[in-house]
Rosetta silent file (secondary structure, phi, psi, omega in degrees, C-alpha in Angstrom):
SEQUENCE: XXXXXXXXXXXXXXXXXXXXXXXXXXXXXXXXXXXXXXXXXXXXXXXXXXXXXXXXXXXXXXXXXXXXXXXXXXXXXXXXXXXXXXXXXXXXXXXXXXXXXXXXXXXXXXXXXXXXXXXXXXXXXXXXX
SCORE:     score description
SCORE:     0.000 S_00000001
   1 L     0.000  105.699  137.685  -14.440    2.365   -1.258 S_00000001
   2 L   -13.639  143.638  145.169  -10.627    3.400   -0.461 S_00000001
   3 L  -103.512 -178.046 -141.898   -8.298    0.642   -0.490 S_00000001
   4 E  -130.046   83.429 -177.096   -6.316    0.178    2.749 S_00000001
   5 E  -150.953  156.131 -179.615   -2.944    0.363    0.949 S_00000001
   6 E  -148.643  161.255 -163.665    0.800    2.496    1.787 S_00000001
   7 E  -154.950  119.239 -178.598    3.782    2.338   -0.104 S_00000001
   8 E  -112.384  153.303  179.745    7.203    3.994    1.124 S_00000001
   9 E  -143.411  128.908 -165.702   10.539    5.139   -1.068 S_00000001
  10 E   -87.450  136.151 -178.090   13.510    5.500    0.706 S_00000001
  11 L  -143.371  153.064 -170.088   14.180    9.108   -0.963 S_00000001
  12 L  -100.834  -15.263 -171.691   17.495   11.668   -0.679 S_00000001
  13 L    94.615    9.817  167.252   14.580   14.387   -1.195 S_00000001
  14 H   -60.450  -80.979 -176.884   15.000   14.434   -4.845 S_00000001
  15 H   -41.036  -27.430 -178.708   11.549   12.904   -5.462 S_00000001
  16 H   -83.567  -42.416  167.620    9.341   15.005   -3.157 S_00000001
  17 H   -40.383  -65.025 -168.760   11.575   18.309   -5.020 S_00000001
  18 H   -55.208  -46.260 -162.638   10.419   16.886   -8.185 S_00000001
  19 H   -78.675  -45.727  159.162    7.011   16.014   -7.439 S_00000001
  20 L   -88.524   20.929  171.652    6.358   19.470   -6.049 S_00000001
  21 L  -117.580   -8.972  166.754    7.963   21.856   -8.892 S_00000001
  22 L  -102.258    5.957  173.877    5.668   19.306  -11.155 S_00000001
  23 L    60.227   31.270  167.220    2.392   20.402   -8.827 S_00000001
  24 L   -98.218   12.968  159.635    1.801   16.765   -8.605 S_00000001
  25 E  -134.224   96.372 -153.285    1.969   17.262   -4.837 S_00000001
  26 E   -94.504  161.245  148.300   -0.997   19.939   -3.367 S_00000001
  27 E  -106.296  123.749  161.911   -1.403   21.188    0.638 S_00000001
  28 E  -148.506  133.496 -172.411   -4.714   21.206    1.357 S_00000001
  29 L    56.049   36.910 -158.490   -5.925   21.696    4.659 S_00000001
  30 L    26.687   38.318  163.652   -2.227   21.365    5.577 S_00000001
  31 E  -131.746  145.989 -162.029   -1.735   17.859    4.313 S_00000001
  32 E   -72.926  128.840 -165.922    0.349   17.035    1.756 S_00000001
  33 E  -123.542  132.336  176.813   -1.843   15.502   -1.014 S_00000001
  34 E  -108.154  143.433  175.744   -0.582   13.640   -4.385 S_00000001
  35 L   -70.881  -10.951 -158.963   -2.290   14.562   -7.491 S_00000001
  36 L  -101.176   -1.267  162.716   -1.813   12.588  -10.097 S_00000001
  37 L   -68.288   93.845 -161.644   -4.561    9.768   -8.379 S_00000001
  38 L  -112.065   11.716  164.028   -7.719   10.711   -9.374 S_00000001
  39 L   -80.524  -19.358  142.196   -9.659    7.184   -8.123 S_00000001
  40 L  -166.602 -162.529 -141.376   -9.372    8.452   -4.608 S_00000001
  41 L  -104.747  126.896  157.186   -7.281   10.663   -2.346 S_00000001
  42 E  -110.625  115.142 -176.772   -3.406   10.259   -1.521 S_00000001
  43 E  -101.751  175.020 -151.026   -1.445   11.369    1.080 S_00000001
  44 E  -127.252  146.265 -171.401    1.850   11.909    1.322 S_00000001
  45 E  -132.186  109.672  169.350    4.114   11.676    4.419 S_00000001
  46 E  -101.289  141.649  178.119    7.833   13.015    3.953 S_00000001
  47 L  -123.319 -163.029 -175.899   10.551   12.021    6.716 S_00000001
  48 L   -78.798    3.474 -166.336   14.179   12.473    6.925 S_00000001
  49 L  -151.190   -5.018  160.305   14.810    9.266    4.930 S_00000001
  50 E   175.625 -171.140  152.222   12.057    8.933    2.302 S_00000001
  51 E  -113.561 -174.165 -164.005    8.348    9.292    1.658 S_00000001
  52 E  -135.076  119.351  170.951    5.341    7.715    2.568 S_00000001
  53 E  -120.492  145.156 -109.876    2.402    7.197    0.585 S_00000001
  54 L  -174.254  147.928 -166.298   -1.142    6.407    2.101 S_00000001
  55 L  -135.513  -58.538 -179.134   -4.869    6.270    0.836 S_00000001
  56 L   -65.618  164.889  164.140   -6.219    6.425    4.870 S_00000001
  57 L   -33.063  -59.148 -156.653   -5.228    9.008    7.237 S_00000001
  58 L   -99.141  112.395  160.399   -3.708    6.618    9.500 S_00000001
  59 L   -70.082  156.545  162.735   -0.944    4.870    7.260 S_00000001
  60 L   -69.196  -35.809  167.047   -0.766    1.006    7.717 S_00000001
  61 L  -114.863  144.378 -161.772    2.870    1.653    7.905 S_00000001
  62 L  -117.272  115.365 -167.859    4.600    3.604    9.999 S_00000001
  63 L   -33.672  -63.420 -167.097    7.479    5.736    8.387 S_00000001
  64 L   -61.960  -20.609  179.537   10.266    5.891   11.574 S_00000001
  65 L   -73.177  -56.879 -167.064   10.079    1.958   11.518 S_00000001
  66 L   -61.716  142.106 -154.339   11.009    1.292    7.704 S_00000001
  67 L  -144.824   35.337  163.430   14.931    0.806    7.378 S_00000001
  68 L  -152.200 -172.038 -159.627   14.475   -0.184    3.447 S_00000001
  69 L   -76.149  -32.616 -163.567   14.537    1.344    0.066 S_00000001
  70 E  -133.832  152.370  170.174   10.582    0.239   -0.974 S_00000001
  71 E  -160.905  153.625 -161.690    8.147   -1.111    1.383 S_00000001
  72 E  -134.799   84.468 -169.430    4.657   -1.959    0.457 S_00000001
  73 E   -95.645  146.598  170.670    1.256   -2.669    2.528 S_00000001
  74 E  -175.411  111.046  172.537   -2.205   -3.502    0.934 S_00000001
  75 E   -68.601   80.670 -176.462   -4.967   -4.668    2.944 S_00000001
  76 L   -80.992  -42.507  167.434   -6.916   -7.010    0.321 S_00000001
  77 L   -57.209  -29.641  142.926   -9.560   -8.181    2.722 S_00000001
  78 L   -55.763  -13.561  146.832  -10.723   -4.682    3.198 S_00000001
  79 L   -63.167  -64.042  141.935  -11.017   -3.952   -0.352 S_00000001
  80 L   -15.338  -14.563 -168.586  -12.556   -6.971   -1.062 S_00000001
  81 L   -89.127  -11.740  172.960  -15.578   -6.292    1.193 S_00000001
  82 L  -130.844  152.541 -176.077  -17.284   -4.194   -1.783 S_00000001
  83 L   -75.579  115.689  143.668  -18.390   -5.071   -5.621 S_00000001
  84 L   -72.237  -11.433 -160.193  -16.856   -2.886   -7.849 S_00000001
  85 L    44.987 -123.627 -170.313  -17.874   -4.418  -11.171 S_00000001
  86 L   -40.176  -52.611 -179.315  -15.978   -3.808  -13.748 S_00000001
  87 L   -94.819   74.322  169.963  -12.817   -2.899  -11.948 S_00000001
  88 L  -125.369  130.323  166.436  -12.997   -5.572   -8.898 S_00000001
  89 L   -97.333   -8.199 -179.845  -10.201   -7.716   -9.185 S_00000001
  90 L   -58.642  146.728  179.153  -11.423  -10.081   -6.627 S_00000001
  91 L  -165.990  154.716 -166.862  -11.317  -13.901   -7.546 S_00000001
  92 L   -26.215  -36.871 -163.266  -11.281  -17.187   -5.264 S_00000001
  93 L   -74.772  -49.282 -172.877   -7.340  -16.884   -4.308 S_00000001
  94 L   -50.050  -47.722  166.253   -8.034  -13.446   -3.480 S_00000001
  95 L   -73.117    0.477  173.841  -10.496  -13.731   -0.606 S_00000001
  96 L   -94.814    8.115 -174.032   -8.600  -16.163    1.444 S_00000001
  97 E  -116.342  168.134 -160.441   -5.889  -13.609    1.845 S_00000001
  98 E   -98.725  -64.645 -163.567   -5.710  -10.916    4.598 S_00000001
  99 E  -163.463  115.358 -128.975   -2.947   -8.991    3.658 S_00000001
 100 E  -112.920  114.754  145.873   -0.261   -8.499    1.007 S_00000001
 101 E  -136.941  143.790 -154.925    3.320   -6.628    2.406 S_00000001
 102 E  -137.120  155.461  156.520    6.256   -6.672    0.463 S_00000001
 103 E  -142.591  178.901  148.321    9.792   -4.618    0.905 S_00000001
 104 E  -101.556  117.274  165.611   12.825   -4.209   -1.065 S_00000001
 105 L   -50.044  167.052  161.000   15.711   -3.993    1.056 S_00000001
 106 L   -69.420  -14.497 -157.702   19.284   -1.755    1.329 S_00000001
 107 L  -107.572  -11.735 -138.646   21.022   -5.168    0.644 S_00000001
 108 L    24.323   54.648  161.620   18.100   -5.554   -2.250 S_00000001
 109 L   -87.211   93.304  163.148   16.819   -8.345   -1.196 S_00000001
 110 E   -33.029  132.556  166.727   12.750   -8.728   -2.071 S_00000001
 111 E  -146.910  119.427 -141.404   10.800   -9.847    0.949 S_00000001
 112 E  -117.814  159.953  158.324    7.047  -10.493   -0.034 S_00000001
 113 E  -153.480  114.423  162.130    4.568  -11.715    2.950 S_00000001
 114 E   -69.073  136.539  164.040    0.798  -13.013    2.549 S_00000001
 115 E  -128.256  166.021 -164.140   -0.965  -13.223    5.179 S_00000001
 116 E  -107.184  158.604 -179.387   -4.483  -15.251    4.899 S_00000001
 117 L   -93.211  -44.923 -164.211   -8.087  -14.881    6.411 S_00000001
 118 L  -102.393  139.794  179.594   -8.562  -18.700    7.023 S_00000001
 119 L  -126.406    2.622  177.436   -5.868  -20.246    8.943 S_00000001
 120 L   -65.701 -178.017  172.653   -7.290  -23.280    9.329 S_00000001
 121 L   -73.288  -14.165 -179.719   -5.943  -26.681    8.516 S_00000001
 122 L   -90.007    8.839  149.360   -8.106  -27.248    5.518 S_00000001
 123 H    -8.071  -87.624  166.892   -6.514  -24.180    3.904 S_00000001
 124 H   -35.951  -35.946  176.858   -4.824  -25.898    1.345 S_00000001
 125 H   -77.054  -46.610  178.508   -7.393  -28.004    0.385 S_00000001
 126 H   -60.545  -59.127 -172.448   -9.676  -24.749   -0.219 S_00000001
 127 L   -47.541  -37.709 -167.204   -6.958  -23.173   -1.859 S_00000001
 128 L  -111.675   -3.339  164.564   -6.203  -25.857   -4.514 S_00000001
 129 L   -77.407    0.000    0.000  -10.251  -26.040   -5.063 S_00000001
C-alpha cells in the first residue's frame, strides 16, 4: 500500500541542484524519482517556483496552484484502508478523518485543515468516545 500523500517546497533551485549532485534524485523512465525513500516510490515534480513531491503519479496537489513556501496533502482514509501491523499508525481519531492538508505561507503563517469521513451531527459525540 502507497500512501496518497504530496508535499511541495517553494525552492530558488538550490534544493533540486543539491539533491541531484548527491544522486538522491534518479530519471528513470524519464521521471524524476527521489532516492533516499526506500518504503515506496517518490516522484519528484520541479516547476519554476519549487518542487513537488508525490508517492502517486497523479499528485493530490497541483504545483501551478501553490503560492506558498510548504504545502502538504495526505490522504489518511486511503492509507487507512490496509493493516500494516507493526507500522500502522491507525487508532480511533484516525479513521474519522478524510484528509490532513497543511501549508506554510510567504507571510508564514501555518494553515492546517482536517477534513473528516463522518460529517454527521453525532461527530463529536463519536469523537470524544
Amino acid at each position: 500500500m502507497i500512501p496518497d500523500a504530496s508535499l511541495y517546497l517553494r525552492d530558488s533551485g538550490f534544493t533540486y541542484k543539491y539533491l541531484t549532485s548527491k544522486k538522491a534524485i534518479k530519471i528513470i523512465n524519464s521521471k524524476s524519482i527521489f532516492a533516499l525513500n526506500p518504503l515506496f516510490t517518490t516522484f519528484i515534480k520541479k516547476d519554476s517556483t519549487g518542487l513537488l513531491f508525490h508517492t502517486l503519479k497523479e499528485s493530490l496537489l497541483n504545483s501551478r496552484k501553490i503560492k506558498n513556501k510548504f504545502a502538504l496533502s495526505f490522504n489518511v482514509a486511503s492509507y487507512n484502508k490496509f493493516d500494516r501491523g507493526v507500522y500502522n499508525i491507525s487508532n480511533e481519531q484516525f479513521r474519522l478523518i478524510e484528509k490532513i492538508e497543511g501549508v506554510i505561507t510567504n507571510e508564514n503563517k501555518v494553515k492546517v485543515k482536517v477534513s473528516l469521513l463522518n460529517k454527521d451531527q453525532n461527530f463529536a459525540f463519536q469523537f470524544l468516545n
